[in-house]
mmCIF file of C-alpha atoms in Angstrom:
data_model
loop_
_atom_site.group_PDB
_atom_site.id
_atom_site.type_symbol
_atom_site.label_atom_id
_atom_site.label_comp_id
_atom_site.label_asym_id
_atom_site.label_seq_id
_atom_site.Cartn_x
_atom_site.Cartn_y
_atom_site.Cartn_z
ATOM 1 C CA MET M 79 205.722 100.412 189.551
ATOM 2 C CA GLU M 80 205.226 101.056 185.692
ATOM 3 C CA HIS M 81 207.525 98.929 184.450
ATOM 4 C CA ARG M 82 208.258 96.374 187.205
ATOM 5 C CA ASP M 83 206.480 93.924 189.536
ATOM 6 C CA PHE M 84 206.431 95.866 192.708
ATOM 7 C CA GLY M 85 203.565 96.546 194.471
ATOM 8 C CA TYR M 86 202.426 98.962 197.276
ATOM 9 C CA ASN M 87 204.114 96.265 199.810
ATOM 10 C CA VAL M 88 207.414 97.697 198.845
ATOM 11 C CA ILE M 89 206.926 100.929 199.872
ATOM 12 C CA PRO M 90 206.805 100.985 203.688
ATOM 13 C CA PRO M 91 210.134 99.326 204.001
ATOM 14 C CA ILE M 92 211.886 101.584 201.106
ATOM 15 C CA SER M 93 210.125 104.815 202.822
ATOM 16 C CA LEU M 94 211.628 103.813 206.499
ATOM 17 C CA ALA M 95 215.073 103.381 204.499
ATOM 18 C CA CYS M 96 214.777 106.494 202.908
ATOM 19 C CA ARG M 97 213.470 108.530 206.022
ATOM 20 C CA HIS M 98 216.271 107.074 208.252
ATOM 21 C CA THR M 99 218.940 108.396 205.619
ATOM 22 C CA GLY M 100 217.361 111.818 204.464
ATOM 23 C CA MET M 101 216.252 110.720 201.012
ATOM 24 C CA ASP M 102 213.246 111.429 199.330
ATOM 25 C CA LEU M 103 211.390 108.442 197.813
ATOM 26 C CA MET M 104 209.634 109.038 194.374
ATOM 27 C CA VAL M 105 207.237 106.251 193.165
ATOM 28 C CA ARG M 106 205.961 105.960 189.681
ATOM 29 C CA VAL M 107 202.520 104.960 190.141
ATOM 30 C CA LEU M 108 200.389 102.672 187.941
ATOM 31 C CA LYS M 109 197.730 104.878 186.429
ATOM 32 C CA THR M 110 195.008 102.816 188.358
ATOM 33 C CA GLY M 111 192.938 105.841 189.810
ATOM 34 C CA TYR M 112 192.882 107.761 193.026
ATOM 35 C CA ASP M 113 194.034 104.996 194.958
ATOM 36 C CA ALA M 114 197.493 104.911 193.124
ATOM 37 C CA PRO M 115 199.200 108.202 194.693
ATOM 38 C CA MET M 116 197.049 108.010 197.700
ATOM 39 C CA ARG M 117 198.497 104.755 198.852
ATOM 40 C CA ALA M 118 202.065 105.777 197.792
ATOM 41 C CA LEU M 119 201.977 108.785 199.561
ATOM 42 C CA GLU M 120 200.129 107.197 202.727
ATOM 43 C CA PHE M 121 202.896 104.683 202.757
ATOM 44 C CA GLY M 122 205.613 107.364 202.905
ATOM 45 C CA ALA M 123 206.639 108.502 199.416
ATOM 46 C CA ASN M 124 207.804 111.976 198.942
ATOM 47 C CA GLY M 125 206.994 112.205 195.175
ATOM 48 C CA ILE M 126 204.688 110.918 192.621
ATOM 49 C CA MET M 127 205.759 110.496 189.131
ATOM 50 C CA VAL M 128 202.657 110.020 186.909
ATOM 51 C CA PRO M 129 203.790 107.996 183.576
ATOM 52 C CA HIS M 130 202.362 109.096 180.224
ATOM 53 C CA CYS M 131 200.473 112.299 180.988
ATOM 54 C CA ARG M 132 198.956 113.097 177.852
ATOM 55 C CA SER M 133 196.781 116.230 178.249
ATOM 56 C CA ALA M 134 195.985 119.171 180.790
ATOM 57 C CA GLU M 135 192.800 117.506 181.870
ATOM 58 C CA GLU M 136 194.931 114.585 183.017
ATOM 59 C CA ALA M 137 197.656 116.912 184.933
ATOM 60 C CA ARG M 138 194.560 118.560 186.673
ATOM 61 C CA GLN M 139 193.258 115.254 187.785
ATOM 62 C CA TRP M 140 196.383 114.342 189.347
ATOM 63 C CA VAL M 141 196.960 117.504 190.885
ATOM 64 C CA GLU M 142 193.529 117.159 192.510
ATOM 65 C CA TRP M 143 194.607 113.416 193.793
ATOM 66 C CA VAL M 144 197.939 114.171 195.092
ATOM 67 C CA ARG M 145 197.324 117.799 196.845
ATOM 68 C CA PHE M 146 195.323 118.189 199.650
ATOM 69 C CA PRO M 147 192.533 121.349 199.765
ATOM 70 C CA PRO M 148 192.413 124.194 198.947
ATOM 71 C CA LEU M 149 194.852 122.798 196.055
ATOM 72 C CA GLY M 150 193.390 119.473 195.343
ATOM 73 C CA LYS M 151 191.107 116.887 196.671
ATOM 74 C CA ARG M 152 193.248 114.519 198.426
ATOM 75 C CA GLY M 153 191.647 112.696 201.189
ATOM 76 C CA LEU M 154 193.039 112.929 204.715
ATOM 77 C CA ASP M 155 193.830 109.690 206.799
ATOM 78 C CA GLY M 156 196.617 111.106 209.019
ATOM 79 C CA ALA M 157 197.755 107.882 210.313
ATOM 80 C CA GLY M 158 200.100 106.731 207.709
ATOM 81 C CA ALA M 159 203.678 107.416 207.444
ATOM 82 C CA ASP M 160 203.329 110.594 205.729
ATOM 83 C CA ALA M 161 201.708 111.953 208.846
ATOM 84 C CA ASP M 162 204.232 110.062 211.082
ATOM 85 C CA TRP M 163 201.874 107.572 212.101
ATOM 86 C CA GLY M 164 199.452 109.902 213.367
ATOM 87 C CA PHE M 165 201.787 112.033 215.840
ATOM 88 C CA ALA M 166 202.195 114.822 213.037
ATOM 89 C CA ASP M 167 199.743 118.216 213.793
ATOM 90 C CA THR M 168 197.166 117.576 211.402
ATOM 91 C CA ARG M 169 197.347 121.311 209.813
ATOM 92 C CA GLU M 170 201.139 121.222 209.427
ATOM 93 C CA HIS M 171 200.610 117.949 207.853
ATOM 94 C CA ILE M 172 198.559 119.170 205.184
ATOM 95 C CA LYS M 173 200.686 122.310 204.873
ATOM 96 C CA HIS M 174 204.015 120.023 204.444
ATOM 97 C CA ALA M 175 202.267 117.702 201.993
ATOM 98 C CA ASN M 176 201.008 120.466 199.723
ATOM 99 C CA GLU M 177 204.255 122.457 199.676
ATOM 100 C CA GLU M 178 206.761 119.763 199.783
ATOM 101 C CA VAL M 179 205.443 116.594 198.330
ATOM 102 C CA PHE M 180 206.445 116.678 194.602
ATOM 103 C CA LEU M 181 204.416 115.714 191.709
ATOM 104 C CA ALA M 182 206.225 115.133 188.319
ATOM 105 C CA LEU M 183 204.449 114.499 184.882
ATOM 106 C CA GLN M 184 205.993 112.565 182.520
ATOM 107 C CA ILE M 185 206.093 113.674 178.954
ATOM 108 C CA GLU M 186 206.229 110.548 176.710
ATOM 109 C CA ASP M 187 203.832 110.696 173.673
ATOM 110 C CA ARG M 188 203.049 112.856 170.853
ATOM 111 C CA GLU M 189 199.706 113.920 172.109
ATOM 112 C CA ALA M 190 201.397 115.545 175.040
ATOM 113 C CA VAL M 191 204.167 117.478 173.046
ATOM 114 C CA GLU M 192 201.448 118.706 170.722
ATOM 115 C CA CYS M 193 199.517 120.358 173.952
ATOM 116 C CA ILE M 194 202.563 121.002 176.128
ATOM 117 C CA GLU M 195 201.692 124.494 176.758
ATOM 118 C CA GLU M 196 198.416 123.758 178.143
ATOM 119 C CA ILE M 197 199.991 120.849 180.376
ATOM 120 C CA ALA M 198 202.402 123.237 181.553
ATOM 121 C CA ALA M 199 199.825 126.006 182.595
ATOM 122 C CA VAL M 200 198.305 123.528 184.758
ATOM 123 C CA PRO M 201 198.960 124.692 188.430
ATOM 124 C CA GLY M 202 199.739 122.393 191.205
ATOM 125 C CA PHE M 203 202.480 120.245 189.724
ATOM 126 C CA ASP M 204 206.450 120.748 190.360
ATOM 127 C CA LEU M 205 208.035 119.250 187.291
ATOM 128 C CA LEU M 206 207.526 118.075 183.619
ATOM 129 C CA PHE M 207 210.014 114.907 183.062
ATOM 130 C CA VAL M 208 210.543 113.676 179.507
ATOM 131 C CA GLY M 209 210.661 109.783 179.232
ATOM 132 C CA PRO M 210 212.735 109.840 175.863
ATOM 133 C CA GLY M 211 212.155 106.228 175.112
ATOM 134 C CA ASP M 212 208.468 106.042 175.267
ATOM 135 C CA LEU M 213 208.729 109.592 173.485
ATOM 136 C CA THR M 214 210.602 108.258 170.538
ATOM 137 C CA LEU M 215 208.262 105.163 170.430
ATOM 138 C CA SER M 216 205.230 107.147 170.203
ATOM 139 C CA TYR M 217 206.888 109.321 167.224
ATOM 140 C CA GLY M 218 207.650 105.979 165.413
ATOM 141 C CA VAL M 219 211.459 106.061 165.650
ATOM 142 C CA PRO M 220 212.236 103.892 169.016
ATOM 143 C CA LEU M 221 215.169 104.919 170.605
ATOM 144 C CA GLU M 222 216.687 107.161 168.032
ATOM 145 C CA PHE M 223 217.353 110.127 170.247
ATOM 146 C CA ASN M 224 219.320 112.149 167.379
ATOM 147 C CA HIS M 225 216.303 111.550 164.830
ATOM 148 C CA PRO M 226 215.109 114.955 163.552
ATOM 149 C CA THR M 227 211.720 114.467 164.575
ATOM 150 C CA ILE M 228 213.000 113.923 168.262
ATOM 151 C CA GLU M 229 215.942 116.781 168.401
#
């Protein structure tokens, strides 16, 4: 959703196809706030990728939005695709979501590299993913992946 004109309306049919074939669906959300991960997850995404995570504070915020208590502060609807349209046991749904839904934070900026240890120490996300194109851009050497500053 970050670089293309896809709205939330494309997630449900893709989610159904993924569920039918046993694939996970990761959505790279727009950074619009709490509604961004909530809608994607309730529509059936199994994973959230956050572009341009620049600080530990931001990483903590995304963990709060994606994880249910006690790990985070995600709200419970229980009627979406993520909860089998209301047929999932609520406690099992919460447990499954906190253990199986993945949260990827993209490291794409100089600011993030400068505080990478603090970001990495935040509990509750699953992986850090380097976005090489934007990272090279933030260092002033666009797409020069072999530049000494980037290596």
